[in-house]
Tab-separated table of N, CA and C in Angstrom:
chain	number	residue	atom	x	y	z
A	1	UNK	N	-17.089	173.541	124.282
A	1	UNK	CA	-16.381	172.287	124.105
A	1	UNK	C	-17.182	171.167	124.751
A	2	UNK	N	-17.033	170.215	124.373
A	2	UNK	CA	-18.048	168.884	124.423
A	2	UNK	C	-17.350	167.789	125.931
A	3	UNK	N	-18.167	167.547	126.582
A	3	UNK	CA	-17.092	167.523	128.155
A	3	UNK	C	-16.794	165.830	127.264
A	4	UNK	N	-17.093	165.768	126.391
A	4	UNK	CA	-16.102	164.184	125.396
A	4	UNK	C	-15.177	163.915	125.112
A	5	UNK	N	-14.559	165.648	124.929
A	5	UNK	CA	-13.505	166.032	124.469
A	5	UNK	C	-13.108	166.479	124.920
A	6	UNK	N	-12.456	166.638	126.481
A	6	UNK	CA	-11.479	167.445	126.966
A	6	UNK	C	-9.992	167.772	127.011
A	7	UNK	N	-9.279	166.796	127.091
A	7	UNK	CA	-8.254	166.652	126.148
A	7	UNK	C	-8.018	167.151	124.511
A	8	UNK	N	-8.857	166.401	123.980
A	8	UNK	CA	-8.500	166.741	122.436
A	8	UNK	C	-8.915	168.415	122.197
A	9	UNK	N	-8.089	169.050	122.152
A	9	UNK	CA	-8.415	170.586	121.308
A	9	UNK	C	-8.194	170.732	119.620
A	10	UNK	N	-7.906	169.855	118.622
A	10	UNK	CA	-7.141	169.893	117.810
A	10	UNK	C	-8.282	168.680	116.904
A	11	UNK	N	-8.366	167.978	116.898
A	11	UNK	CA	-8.865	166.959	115.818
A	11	UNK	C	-10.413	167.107	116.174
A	12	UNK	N	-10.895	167.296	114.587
A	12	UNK	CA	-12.472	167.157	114.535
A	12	UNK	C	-12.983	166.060	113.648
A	13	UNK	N	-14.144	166.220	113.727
A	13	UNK	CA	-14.641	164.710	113.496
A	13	UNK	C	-15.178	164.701	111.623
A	14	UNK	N	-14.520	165.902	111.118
A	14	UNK	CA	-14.140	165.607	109.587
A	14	UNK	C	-13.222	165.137	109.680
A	15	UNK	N	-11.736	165.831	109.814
A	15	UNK	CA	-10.614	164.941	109.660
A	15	UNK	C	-10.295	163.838	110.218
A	16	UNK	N	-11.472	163.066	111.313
A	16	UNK	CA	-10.872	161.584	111.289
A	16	UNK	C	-11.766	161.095	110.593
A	17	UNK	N	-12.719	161.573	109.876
A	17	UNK	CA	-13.147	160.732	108.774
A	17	UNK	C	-12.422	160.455	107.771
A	18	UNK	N	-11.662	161.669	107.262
A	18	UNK	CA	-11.016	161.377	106.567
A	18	UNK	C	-9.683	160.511	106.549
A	19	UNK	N	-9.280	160.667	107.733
A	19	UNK	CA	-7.999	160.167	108.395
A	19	UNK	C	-8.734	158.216	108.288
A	20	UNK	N	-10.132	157.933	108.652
A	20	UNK	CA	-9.951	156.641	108.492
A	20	UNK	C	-10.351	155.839	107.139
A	21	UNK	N	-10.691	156.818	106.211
A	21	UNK	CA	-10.742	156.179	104.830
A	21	UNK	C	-9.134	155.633	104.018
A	22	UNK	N	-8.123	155.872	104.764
A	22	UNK	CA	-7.128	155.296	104.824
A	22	UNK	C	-6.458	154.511	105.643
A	23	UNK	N	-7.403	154.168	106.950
A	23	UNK	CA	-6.628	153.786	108.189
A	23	UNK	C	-6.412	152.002	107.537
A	24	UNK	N	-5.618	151.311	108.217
A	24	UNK	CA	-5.173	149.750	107.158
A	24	UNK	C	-6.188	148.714	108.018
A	25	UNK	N	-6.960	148.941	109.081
A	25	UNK	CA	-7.828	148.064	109.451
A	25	UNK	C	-9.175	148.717	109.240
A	26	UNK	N	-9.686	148.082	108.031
A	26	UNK	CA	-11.194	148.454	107.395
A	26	UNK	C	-12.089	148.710	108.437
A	27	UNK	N	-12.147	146.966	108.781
A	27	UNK	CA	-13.044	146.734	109.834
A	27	UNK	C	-13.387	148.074	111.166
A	28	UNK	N	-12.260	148.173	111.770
A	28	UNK	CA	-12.147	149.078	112.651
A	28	UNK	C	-12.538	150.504	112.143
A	29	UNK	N	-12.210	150.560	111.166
A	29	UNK	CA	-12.205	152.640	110.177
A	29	UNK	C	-14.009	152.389	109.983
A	30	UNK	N	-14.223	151.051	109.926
A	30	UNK	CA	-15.955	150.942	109.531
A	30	UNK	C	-16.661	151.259	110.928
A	31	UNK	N	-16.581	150.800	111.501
A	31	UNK	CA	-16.702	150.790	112.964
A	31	UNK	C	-17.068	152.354	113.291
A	32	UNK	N	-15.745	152.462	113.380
A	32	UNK	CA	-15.518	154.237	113.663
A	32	UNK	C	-16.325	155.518	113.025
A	33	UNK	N	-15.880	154.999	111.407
A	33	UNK	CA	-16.967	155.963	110.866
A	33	UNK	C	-18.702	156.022	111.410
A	34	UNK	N	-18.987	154.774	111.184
A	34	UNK	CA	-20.242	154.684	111.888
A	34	UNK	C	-20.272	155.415	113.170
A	35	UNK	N	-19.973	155.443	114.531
A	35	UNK	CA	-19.686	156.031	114.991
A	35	UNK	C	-19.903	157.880	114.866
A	36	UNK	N	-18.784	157.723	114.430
A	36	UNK	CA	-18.762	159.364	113.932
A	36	UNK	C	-19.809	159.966	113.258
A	37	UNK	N	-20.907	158.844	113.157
A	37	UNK	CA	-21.784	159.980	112.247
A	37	UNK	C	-22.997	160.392	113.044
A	38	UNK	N	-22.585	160.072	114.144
A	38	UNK	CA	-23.148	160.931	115.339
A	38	UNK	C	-23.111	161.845	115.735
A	39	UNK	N	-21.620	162.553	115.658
A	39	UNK	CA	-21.664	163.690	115.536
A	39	UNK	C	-21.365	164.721	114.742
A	40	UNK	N	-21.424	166.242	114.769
A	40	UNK	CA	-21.308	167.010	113.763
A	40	UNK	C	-19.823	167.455	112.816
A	41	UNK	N	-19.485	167.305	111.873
A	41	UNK	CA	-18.002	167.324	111.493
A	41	UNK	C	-17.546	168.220	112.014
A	42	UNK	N	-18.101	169.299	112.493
A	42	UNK	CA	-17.216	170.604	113.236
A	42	UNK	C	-16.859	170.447	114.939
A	43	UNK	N	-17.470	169.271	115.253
A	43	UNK	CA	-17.381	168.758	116.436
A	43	UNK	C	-15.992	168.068	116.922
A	44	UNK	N	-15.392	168.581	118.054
A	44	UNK	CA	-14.352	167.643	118.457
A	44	UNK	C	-14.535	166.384	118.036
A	45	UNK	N	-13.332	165.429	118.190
A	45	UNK	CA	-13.664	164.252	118.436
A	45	UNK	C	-13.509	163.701	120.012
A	46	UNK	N	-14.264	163.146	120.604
A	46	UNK	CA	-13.920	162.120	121.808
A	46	UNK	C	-13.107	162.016	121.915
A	47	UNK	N	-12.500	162.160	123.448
A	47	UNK	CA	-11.170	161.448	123.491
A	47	UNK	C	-11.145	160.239	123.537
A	48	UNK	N	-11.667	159.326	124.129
A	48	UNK	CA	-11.989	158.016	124.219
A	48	UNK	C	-11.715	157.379	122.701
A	49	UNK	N	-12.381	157.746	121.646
A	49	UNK	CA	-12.376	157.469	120.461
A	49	UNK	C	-10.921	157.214	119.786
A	50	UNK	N	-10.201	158.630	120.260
A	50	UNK	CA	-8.892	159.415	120.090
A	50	UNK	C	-7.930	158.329	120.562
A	51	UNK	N	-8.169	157.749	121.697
A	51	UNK	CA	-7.420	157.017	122.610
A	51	UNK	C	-7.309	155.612	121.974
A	52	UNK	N	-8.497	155.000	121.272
A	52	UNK	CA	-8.401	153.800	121.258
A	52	UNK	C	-7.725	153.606	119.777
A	53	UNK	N	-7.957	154.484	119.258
A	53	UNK	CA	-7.541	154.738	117.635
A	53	UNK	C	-5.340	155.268	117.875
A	54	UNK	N	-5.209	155.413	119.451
A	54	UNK	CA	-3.742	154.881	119.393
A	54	UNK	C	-3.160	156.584	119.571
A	55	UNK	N	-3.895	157.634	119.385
A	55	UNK	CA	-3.630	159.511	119.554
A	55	UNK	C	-2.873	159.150	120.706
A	56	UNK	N	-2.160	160.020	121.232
A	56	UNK	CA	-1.499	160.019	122.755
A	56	UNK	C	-1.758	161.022	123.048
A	57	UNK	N	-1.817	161.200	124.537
A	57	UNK	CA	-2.920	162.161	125.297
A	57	UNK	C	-1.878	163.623	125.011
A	58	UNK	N	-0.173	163.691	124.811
A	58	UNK	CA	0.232	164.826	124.817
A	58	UNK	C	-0.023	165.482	123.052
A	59	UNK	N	-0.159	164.679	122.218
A	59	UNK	CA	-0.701	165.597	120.683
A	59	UNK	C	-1.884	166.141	121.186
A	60	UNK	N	-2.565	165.351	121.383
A	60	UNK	CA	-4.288	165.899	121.929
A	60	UNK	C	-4.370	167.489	122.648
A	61	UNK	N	-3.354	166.932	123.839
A	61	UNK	CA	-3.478	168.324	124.653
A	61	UNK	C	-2.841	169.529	123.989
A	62	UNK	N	-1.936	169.655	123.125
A	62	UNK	CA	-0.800	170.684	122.621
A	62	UNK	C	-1.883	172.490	122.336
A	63	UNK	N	-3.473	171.827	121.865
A	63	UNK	CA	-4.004	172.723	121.640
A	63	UNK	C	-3.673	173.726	120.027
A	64	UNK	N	-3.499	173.189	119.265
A	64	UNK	CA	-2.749	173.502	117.660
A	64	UNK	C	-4.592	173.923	116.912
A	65	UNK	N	-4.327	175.163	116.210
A	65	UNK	CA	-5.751	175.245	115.766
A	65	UNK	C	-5.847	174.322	114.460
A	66	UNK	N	-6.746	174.117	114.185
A	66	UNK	CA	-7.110	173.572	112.887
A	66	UNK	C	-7.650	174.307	111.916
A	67	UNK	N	-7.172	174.686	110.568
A	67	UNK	CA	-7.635	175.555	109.911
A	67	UNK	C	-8.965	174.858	108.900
């Protein structure tokens, strides 16, 4: 696990790609994606990232696998 992501066990950095090709502030989902293409889609996401994008630290922690 990526010490970026300690909190988040659950969201990787495919599904918030995908999650921001719908998000309602472009600007920001542009931002982000860019971002994200830093790291690998099988990769956690940041919590930091997680945080500012509005996640709350108890979904993050619950630990839920992702199939």
């Amino acid at each position: 696990m990526s010490d970026l992501a300690k909190n988040n066990k659950t969201i990787k950095v495919k599904a918030l790609k995908e999650y921001l090709k719908n998000y309602p502030d472009k600007t920001i989902a542009e931002i982000y994606l860019e971002v994200l293409e830093n790291f690998d889609d099988d990769e956690l996401v940041p919590d930091v990232i997680l945080y500012n994008l509005g996640f709350s630290i108890d979904f993050l922690s619950e630990g839920r696998n992702e199939s």
